[in-house]
CSV table of C-alpha atoms in Angstrom, one decimal:
chain,number,residue,atom,x,y,z
V,1,MET,CA,-46.0,49.5,-34.5
V,2,LEU,CA,-42.4,49.4,-33.3
V,3,LYS,CA,-41.3,48.3,-36.8
V,4,THR,CA,-43.1,51.3,-38.3
V,5,ARG,CA,-41.4,53.6,-35.8
V,6,ILE,CA,-38.0,52.3,-36.7
V,7,ILE,CA,-38.6,52.7,-40.4
V,8,SER,CA,-39.8,56.3,-39.9
V,9,ALA,CA,-36.6,56.9,-37.9
V,10,LEU,CA,-34.4,55.5,-40.6
V,11,VAL,CA,-36.0,57.8,-43.1
V,12,GLY,CA,-36.1,60.8,-40.9
V,13,LEU,CA,-32.6,60.7,-39.3
V,14,PRO,CA,-30.7,61.4,-42.5
V,15,LEU,CA,-33.0,64.4,-43.2
V,16,LEU,CA,-32.3,65.6,-39.7
V,17,PHE,CA,-28.6,65.3,-40.2
V,18,LEU,CA,-28.7,67.2,-43.4
V,19,VAL,CA,-30.8,70.0,-42.1
V,20,LEU,CA,-28.8,70.6,-38.9
V,21,ILE,CA,-25.4,70.3,-40.5
V,22,LYS,CA,-26.4,72.6,-43.4
V,23,GLY,CA,-28.2,75.1,-41.2
V,24,GLY,CA,-29.0,78.5,-42.7
V,25,ALA,CA,-32.0,78.8,-45.1
V,26,LEU,CA,-32.6,75.0,-45.1
V,27,LEU,CA,-33.0,75.0,-41.3
V,28,THR,CA,-35.2,78.1,-41.4
V,29,PHE,CA,-37.5,76.5,-44.0
V,30,SER,CA,-37.7,73.2,-42.1
V,31,LEU,CA,-38.6,75.0,-38.8
V,32,VAL,CA,-41.2,77.1,-40.5
V,33,ALA,CA,-42.7,74.0,-42.1
V,34,LEU,CA,-42.7,72.1,-38.7
V,35,SER,CA,-44.2,75.2,-37.0
V,36,ILE,CA,-47.1,75.5,-39.5
V,37,LEU,CA,-47.8,71.8,-39.4
V,38,GLY,CA,-47.6,71.8,-35.6
V,39,LEU,CA,-49.9,74.8,-35.3
V,40,ASN,CA,-52.4,73.2,-37.6
V,41,GLU,CA,-52.5,70.1,-35.4
V,42,PHE,CA,-52.8,72.1,-32.2
V,43,TYR,CA,-55.6,74.4,-33.6
V,44,ASN,CA,-57.5,71.4,-35.0
V,45,ALA,CA,-57.3,69.7,-31.6
V,46,THR,CA,-58.8,72.6,-29.8
V,47,LYS,CA,-61.8,72.6,-32.2
V,48,ASN,CA,-62.9,69.5,-30.4
V,49,ILE,CA,-63.7,71.6,-27.3
V,50,GLY,CA,-65.5,74.4,-29.1
V,51,ILE,CA,-62.6,76.8,-29.6
V,52,ARG,CA,-62.1,78.6,-32.9
V,53,PRO,CA,-58.5,79.9,-33.1
V,54,PHE,CA,-57.5,82.5,-35.7
V,55,LYS,CA,-55.5,79.9,-37.6
V,56,ILE,CA,-54.2,82.1,-40.5
V,57,PHE,CA,-52.8,84.6,-37.9
V,58,GLY,CA,-50.9,81.8,-36.2
V,59,TYR,CA,-49.4,80.6,-39.5
V,60,LEU,CA,-48.4,84.1,-40.6
V,61,SER,CA,-46.9,84.8,-37.2
V,62,ALA,CA,-44.8,81.7,-37.5
V,63,ILE,CA,-43.5,82.8,-40.9
V,64,PHE,CA,-42.8,86.3,-39.7
V,65,LEU,CA,-40.9,85.1,-36.6
V,66,TYR,CA,-38.4,83.3,-38.8
V,67,LEU,CA,-38.2,86.0,-41.5
V,68,ILE,CA,-37.1,88.6,-39.0
V,69,PHE,CA,-34.9,86.3,-36.9
V,70,ASP,CA,-31.4,87.8,-36.7
V,71,LYS,CA,-32.5,90.6,-38.9
V,72,ILE,CA,-34.1,92.9,-36.3
V,73,LYS,CA,-32.3,93.2,-33.0
V,74,PHE,CA,-35.0,93.0,-30.4
V,75,ALA,CA,-36.1,90.3,-28.0
V,76,GLU,CA,-38.7,87.7,-29.0
V,77,ILE,CA,-40.8,88.9,-26.0
V,78,ASP,CA,-41.1,92.3,-27.7
V,79,LEU,CA,-42.3,90.7,-30.9
V,80,PHE,CA,-44.7,88.6,-29.0
V,81,VAL,CA,-46.2,91.6,-27.3
V,82,ALA,CA,-46.6,93.3,-30.7
V,83,LEU,CA,-48.3,90.3,-32.1
V,84,SER,CA,-50.6,90.0,-29.1
V,85,MET,CA,-51.7,93.6,-29.5
V,86,LEU,CA,-52.3,93.2,-33.2
V,87,LEU,CA,-54.3,90.0,-32.7
V,88,PHE,CA,-56.4,91.6,-30.0
V,89,LEU,CA,-57.3,94.5,-32.3
V,90,LEU,CA,-58.2,92.0,-35.0
V,91,PHE,CA,-60.5,90.1,-32.6
V,92,LEU,CA,-62.2,93.3,-31.6
V,93,THR,CA,-63.3,93.8,-35.1
V,94,ASN,CA,-64.9,90.3,-35.4
V,95,LYS,CA,-67.6,89.4,-32.8
V,96,LYS,CA,-67.6,85.7,-33.6
V,97,TYR,CA,-64.4,85.2,-31.7
V,98,THR,CA,-64.3,84.8,-27.9
V,99,LEU,CA,-61.6,85.4,-25.3
V,100,LYS,CA,-60.8,81.7,-25.3
V,101,ASP,CA,-60.2,81.8,-29.1
V,102,TYR,CA,-57.8,84.7,-28.6
V,103,ALA,CA,-55.9,83.0,-25.7
V,104,VAL,CA,-55.6,79.7,-27.6
V,105,THR,CA,-54.4,81.4,-30.8
V,106,LEU,CA,-51.6,83.1,-28.8
V,107,MET,CA,-50.8,79.9,-26.9
V,108,GLY,CA,-50.2,78.1,-30.2
V,109,ILE,CA,-47.7,80.8,-31.3
V,110,VAL,CA,-45.8,80.6,-28.0
V,111,TYR,CA,-45.9,76.8,-27.7
V,112,ILE,CA,-44.9,75.9,-31.3
V,113,PRO,CA,-43.0,78.4,-33.5
V,114,LEU,CA,-41.6,80.4,-30.7
V,115,LEU,CA,-40.2,77.3,-28.9
V,116,PHE,CA,-39.0,75.8,-32.2
V,117,LEU,CA,-37.1,79.0,-32.9
V,118,TYR,CA,-34.7,78.1,-30.1
V,119,ILE,CA,-33.3,75.3,-32.3
V,120,GLN,CA,-32.1,78.0,-34.7
V,121,LYS,CA,-30.9,80.2,-31.9
V,122,ILE,CA,-28.7,77.3,-30.6
V,123,ARG,CA,-27.5,76.5,-34.1
V,124,CYS,CA,-26.3,80.2,-34.3
V,125,LEU,CA,-24.2,79.9,-31.1
V,126,PRO,CA,-20.4,79.8,-31.5
V,127,HIS,CA,-20.4,76.0,-31.2
V,128,GLY,CA,-23.9,75.5,-32.3
V,129,LEU,CA,-23.1,72.9,-35.0
V,130,TYR,CA,-22.4,70.5,-32.2
V,131,THR,CA,-24.4,71.9,-29.3
V,132,VAL,CA,-27.7,71.6,-31.2
V,133,TRP,CA,-27.4,67.8,-31.2
V,134,LEU,CA,-27.8,67.8,-27.4
V,135,VAL,CA,-31.4,68.9,-27.9
V,136,PHE,CA,-32.2,65.8,-29.8
V,137,ILE,CA,-30.1,63.6,-27.6
V,138,VAL,CA,-31.8,64.6,-24.3
V,139,SER,CA,-35.2,64.4,-26.0
V,140,TRP,CA,-35.2,61.3,-28.1
V,141,ILE,CA,-32.7,59.2,-26.0
V,142,THR,CA,-35.0,59.9,-23.0
V,143,ASP,CA,-38.0,58.8,-25.0
V,144,THR,CA,-36.3,55.6,-26.2
V,145,PHE,CA,-34.9,54.6,-22.9
V,146,ALA,CA,-38.1,55.5,-21.1
V,147,TYR,CA,-40.1,53.4,-23.5
V,148,PHE,CA,-38.1,50.2,-23.2
V,149,THR,CA,-37.5,50.6,-19.5
V,150,GLY,CA,-41.1,51.1,-18.8
V,151,LYS,CA,-42.1,48.2,-21.1
V,152,PHE,CA,-39.9,45.7,-19.3
V,153,LEU,CA,-39.6,47.1,-15.7
V,154,GLY,CA,-42.5,49.6,-15.3
V,155,ASN,CA,-44.8,49.0,-12.4
V,156,HIS,CA,-45.6,52.4,-10.9
V,157,LYS,CA,-47.6,54.9,-12.9
V,158,LEU,CA,-46.0,58.3,-13.3
V,159,ALA,CA,-49.0,60.4,-14.3
V,160,PRO,CA,-52.0,58.1,-14.9
V,161,ASP,CA,-54.4,61.0,-15.4
V,162,LEU,CA,-52.3,62.4,-18.2
V,163,SER,CA,-50.6,59.4,-19.8
V,164,PRO,CA,-51.6,56.0,-18.4
V,165,LYS,CA,-48.7,54.2,-20.0
V,166,LYS,CA,-45.9,56.2,-18.5
V,167,THR,CA,-44.2,54.8,-15.4
V,168,VAL,CA,-41.8,56.0,-12.8
V,169,GLU,CA,-39.3,53.3,-13.8
V,170,GLY,CA,-39.5,54.5,-17.4
V,171,ALA,CA,-38.9,58.1,-16.4
V,172,ILE,CA,-35.8,57.0,-14.4
V,173,GLY,CA,-34.6,54.9,-17.4
V,174,GLY,CA,-35.0,57.9,-19.7
V,175,LEU,CA,-33.1,60.2,-17.3
V,176,LEU,CA,-30.2,57.7,-17.0
V,177,GLY,CA,-30.1,57.1,-20.8
V,178,SER,CA,-30.1,60.8,-21.6
V,179,THR,CA,-27.3,61.5,-19.0
V,180,LEU,CA,-25.1,58.7,-20.3
V,181,ALA,CA,-25.7,59.6,-24.0
V,182,SER,CA,-24.9,63.3,-23.3
V,183,PHE,CA,-21.7,62.4,-21.5
V,184,LEU,CA,-20.6,60.1,-24.4
V,185,PHE,CA,-21.5,62.7,-27.0
V,186,VAL,CA,-19.4,65.5,-25.4
V,187,TRP,CA,-16.6,63.1,-24.7
V,188,ILE,CA,-16.5,62.1,-28.4
V,189,PHE,CA,-17.1,65.6,-29.7
V,190,PRO,CA,-15.3,68.1,-27.5
V,191,GLN,CA,-16.2,70.8,-30.0
V,192,THR,CA,-19.3,71.4,-27.9
V,193,ASN,CA,-16.8,73.3,-25.7
V,194,ILE,CA,-18.1,71.9,-22.4
V,195,THR,CA,-16.7,69.1,-20.2
V,196,PRO,CA,-18.2,65.6,-20.1
V,197,TYR,CA,-19.1,66.3,-16.5
V,198,GLU,CA,-21.0,69.5,-17.4
V,199,ALA,CA,-22.7,67.3,-20.0
V,200,LEU,CA,-24.0,65.1,-17.1
V,201,ILE,CA,-25.9,68.1,-15.8
V,202,VAL,CA,-27.3,69.0,-19.3
V,203,GLY,CA,-28.3,65.4,-19.9
V,204,SER,CA,-30.0,64.8,-16.5
V,205,PHE,CA,-31.9,68.1,-16.2
V,206,GLY,CA,-32.5,68.2,-19.9
V,207,SER,CA,-34.2,64.8,-19.6
V,208,LEU,CA,-36.5,66.1,-16.9
V,209,ILE,CA,-37.4,69.1,-19.0
V,210,ALA,CA,-38.0,66.9,-22.0
V,211,GLN,CA,-40.3,64.6,-20.0
V,212,ALA,CA,-42.2,67.7,-18.8
V,213,GLY,CA,-42.7,68.6,-22.4
V,214,ASP,CA,-44.1,65.2,-23.2
V,215,LEU,CA,-46.5,65.4,-20.3
V,216,ALA,CA,-47.5,68.9,-21.4
V,217,ALA,CA,-48.5,67.5,-24.8
V,218,SER,CA,-50.4,64.7,-23.0
V,219,PHE,CA,-52.2,67.3,-20.9
V,220,ILE,CA,-53.4,69.1,-24.1
V,221,LYS,CA,-54.5,65.9,-25.8
V,222,ARG,CA,-56.4,64.7,-22.7
V,223,ASN,CA,-58.2,68.0,-22.5
V,224,CYS,CA,-59.0,68.0,-26.2
V,225,TYR,CA,-60.1,64.3,-26.1
V,226,ILE,CA,-57.7,63.1,-28.7
V,227,LYS,CA,-55.2,60.2,-28.7
V,228,ASP,CA,-52.7,61.7,-31.1
V,229,PHE,CA,-52.3,65.1,-32.7
V,230,GLY,CA,-52.1,63.6,-36.2
V,231,ASN,CA,-50.6,60.9,-38.3
V,232,VAL,CA,-48.1,62.7,-40.6
V,233,ILE,CA,-45.2,60.5,-39.2
V,234,PRO,CA,-46.0,56.8,-39.5
V,235,GLY,CA,-45.7,55.1,-36.1
V,236,HIS,CA,-45.2,58.4,-34.2
V,237,GLY,CA,-48.4,60.3,-34.8
V,238,GLY,CA,-48.3,64.0,-35.6
V,239,ILE,CA,-45.5,66.6,-35.5
V,240,LEU,CA,-46.4,67.5,-31.9
V,241,ASP,CA,-46.4,63.8,-30.9
V,242,ARG,CA,-42.8,63.5,-32.1
V,243,PHE,CA,-41.5,66.9,-31.2
V,244,ASP,CA,-43.3,67.6,-27.9
V,245,SER,CA,-40.2,67.0,-25.8
V,246,ILE,CA,-38.0,68.9,-28.3
V,247,LEU,CA,-40.2,72.0,-27.8
V,248,PHE,CA,-39.3,72.1,-24.1
V,249,ALA,CA,-35.7,70.9,-24.4
V,250,SER,CA,-34.7,73.5,-27.0
V,251,PRO,CA,-35.0,76.6,-24.8
V,252,PHE,CA,-33.5,74.7,-21.9
V,253,VAL,CA,-30.3,73.8,-23.8
V,254,TYR,CA,-30.1,77.4,-25.2
V,255,PHE,CA,-30.4,79.0,-21.8
V,256,ILE,CA,-27.7,76.7,-20.3
V,257,PHE,CA,-25.2,77.4,-23.1
V,258,LYS,CA,-26.1,81.1,-23.4
V,259,TYR,CA,-26.1,82.1,-19.7
V,260,PHE,CA,-24.3,79.4,-17.7
V,261,LEU,CA,-21.7,77.6,-19.7
């Protein structure tokens, strides 16, 4: 299992480097693809509990979000309100859908493409070429350190009802790993335009947010009676299994750099 995870990482990391460095249309296409795959996993999971989301509307909304990004100058919340109203009108014309179907369809759009969009928003910031890496540092370094710390030192369960394998020791290890890695990254790459000491704040609080994202995904899986969202990434599961912490860390990093630093 660990060997498969390492092989997947060795294949995936060069692709990640290429996409984030290149940016532009390649980043947009990649985020649209991740959003549609993630939506498909989420919507399929909810079918296990009798919910029938309007899948095609979710997919088209994801594409539309990225097509109009930076083209029309209005807030995402305005677009979401417009999509919500349109979806509700569509549901009114088809009696087979329920209020739960409507709510889960909207939740998928917010949870996946709208949160993924913040990666592109960060990349478009003045120092976004470097800042965007902090999203992946706080998320995946947290995950890696939490895994090994929990494996060798974990004794106290963190959230047994949501994720039985997660431990308090693992969470602390993930937080420390993220904080140190963020500090070193900003020290090596001052182009992020923040001090290494500010990076300590980003790394520590970002780790907490990333772990919250992981637990949120566990909450969804537990309620839908599934172990993994999919198996598209060998050793990691589905898109949402690998990017669950990224989805929460992305808006956090954007808010920090946009409004506080």
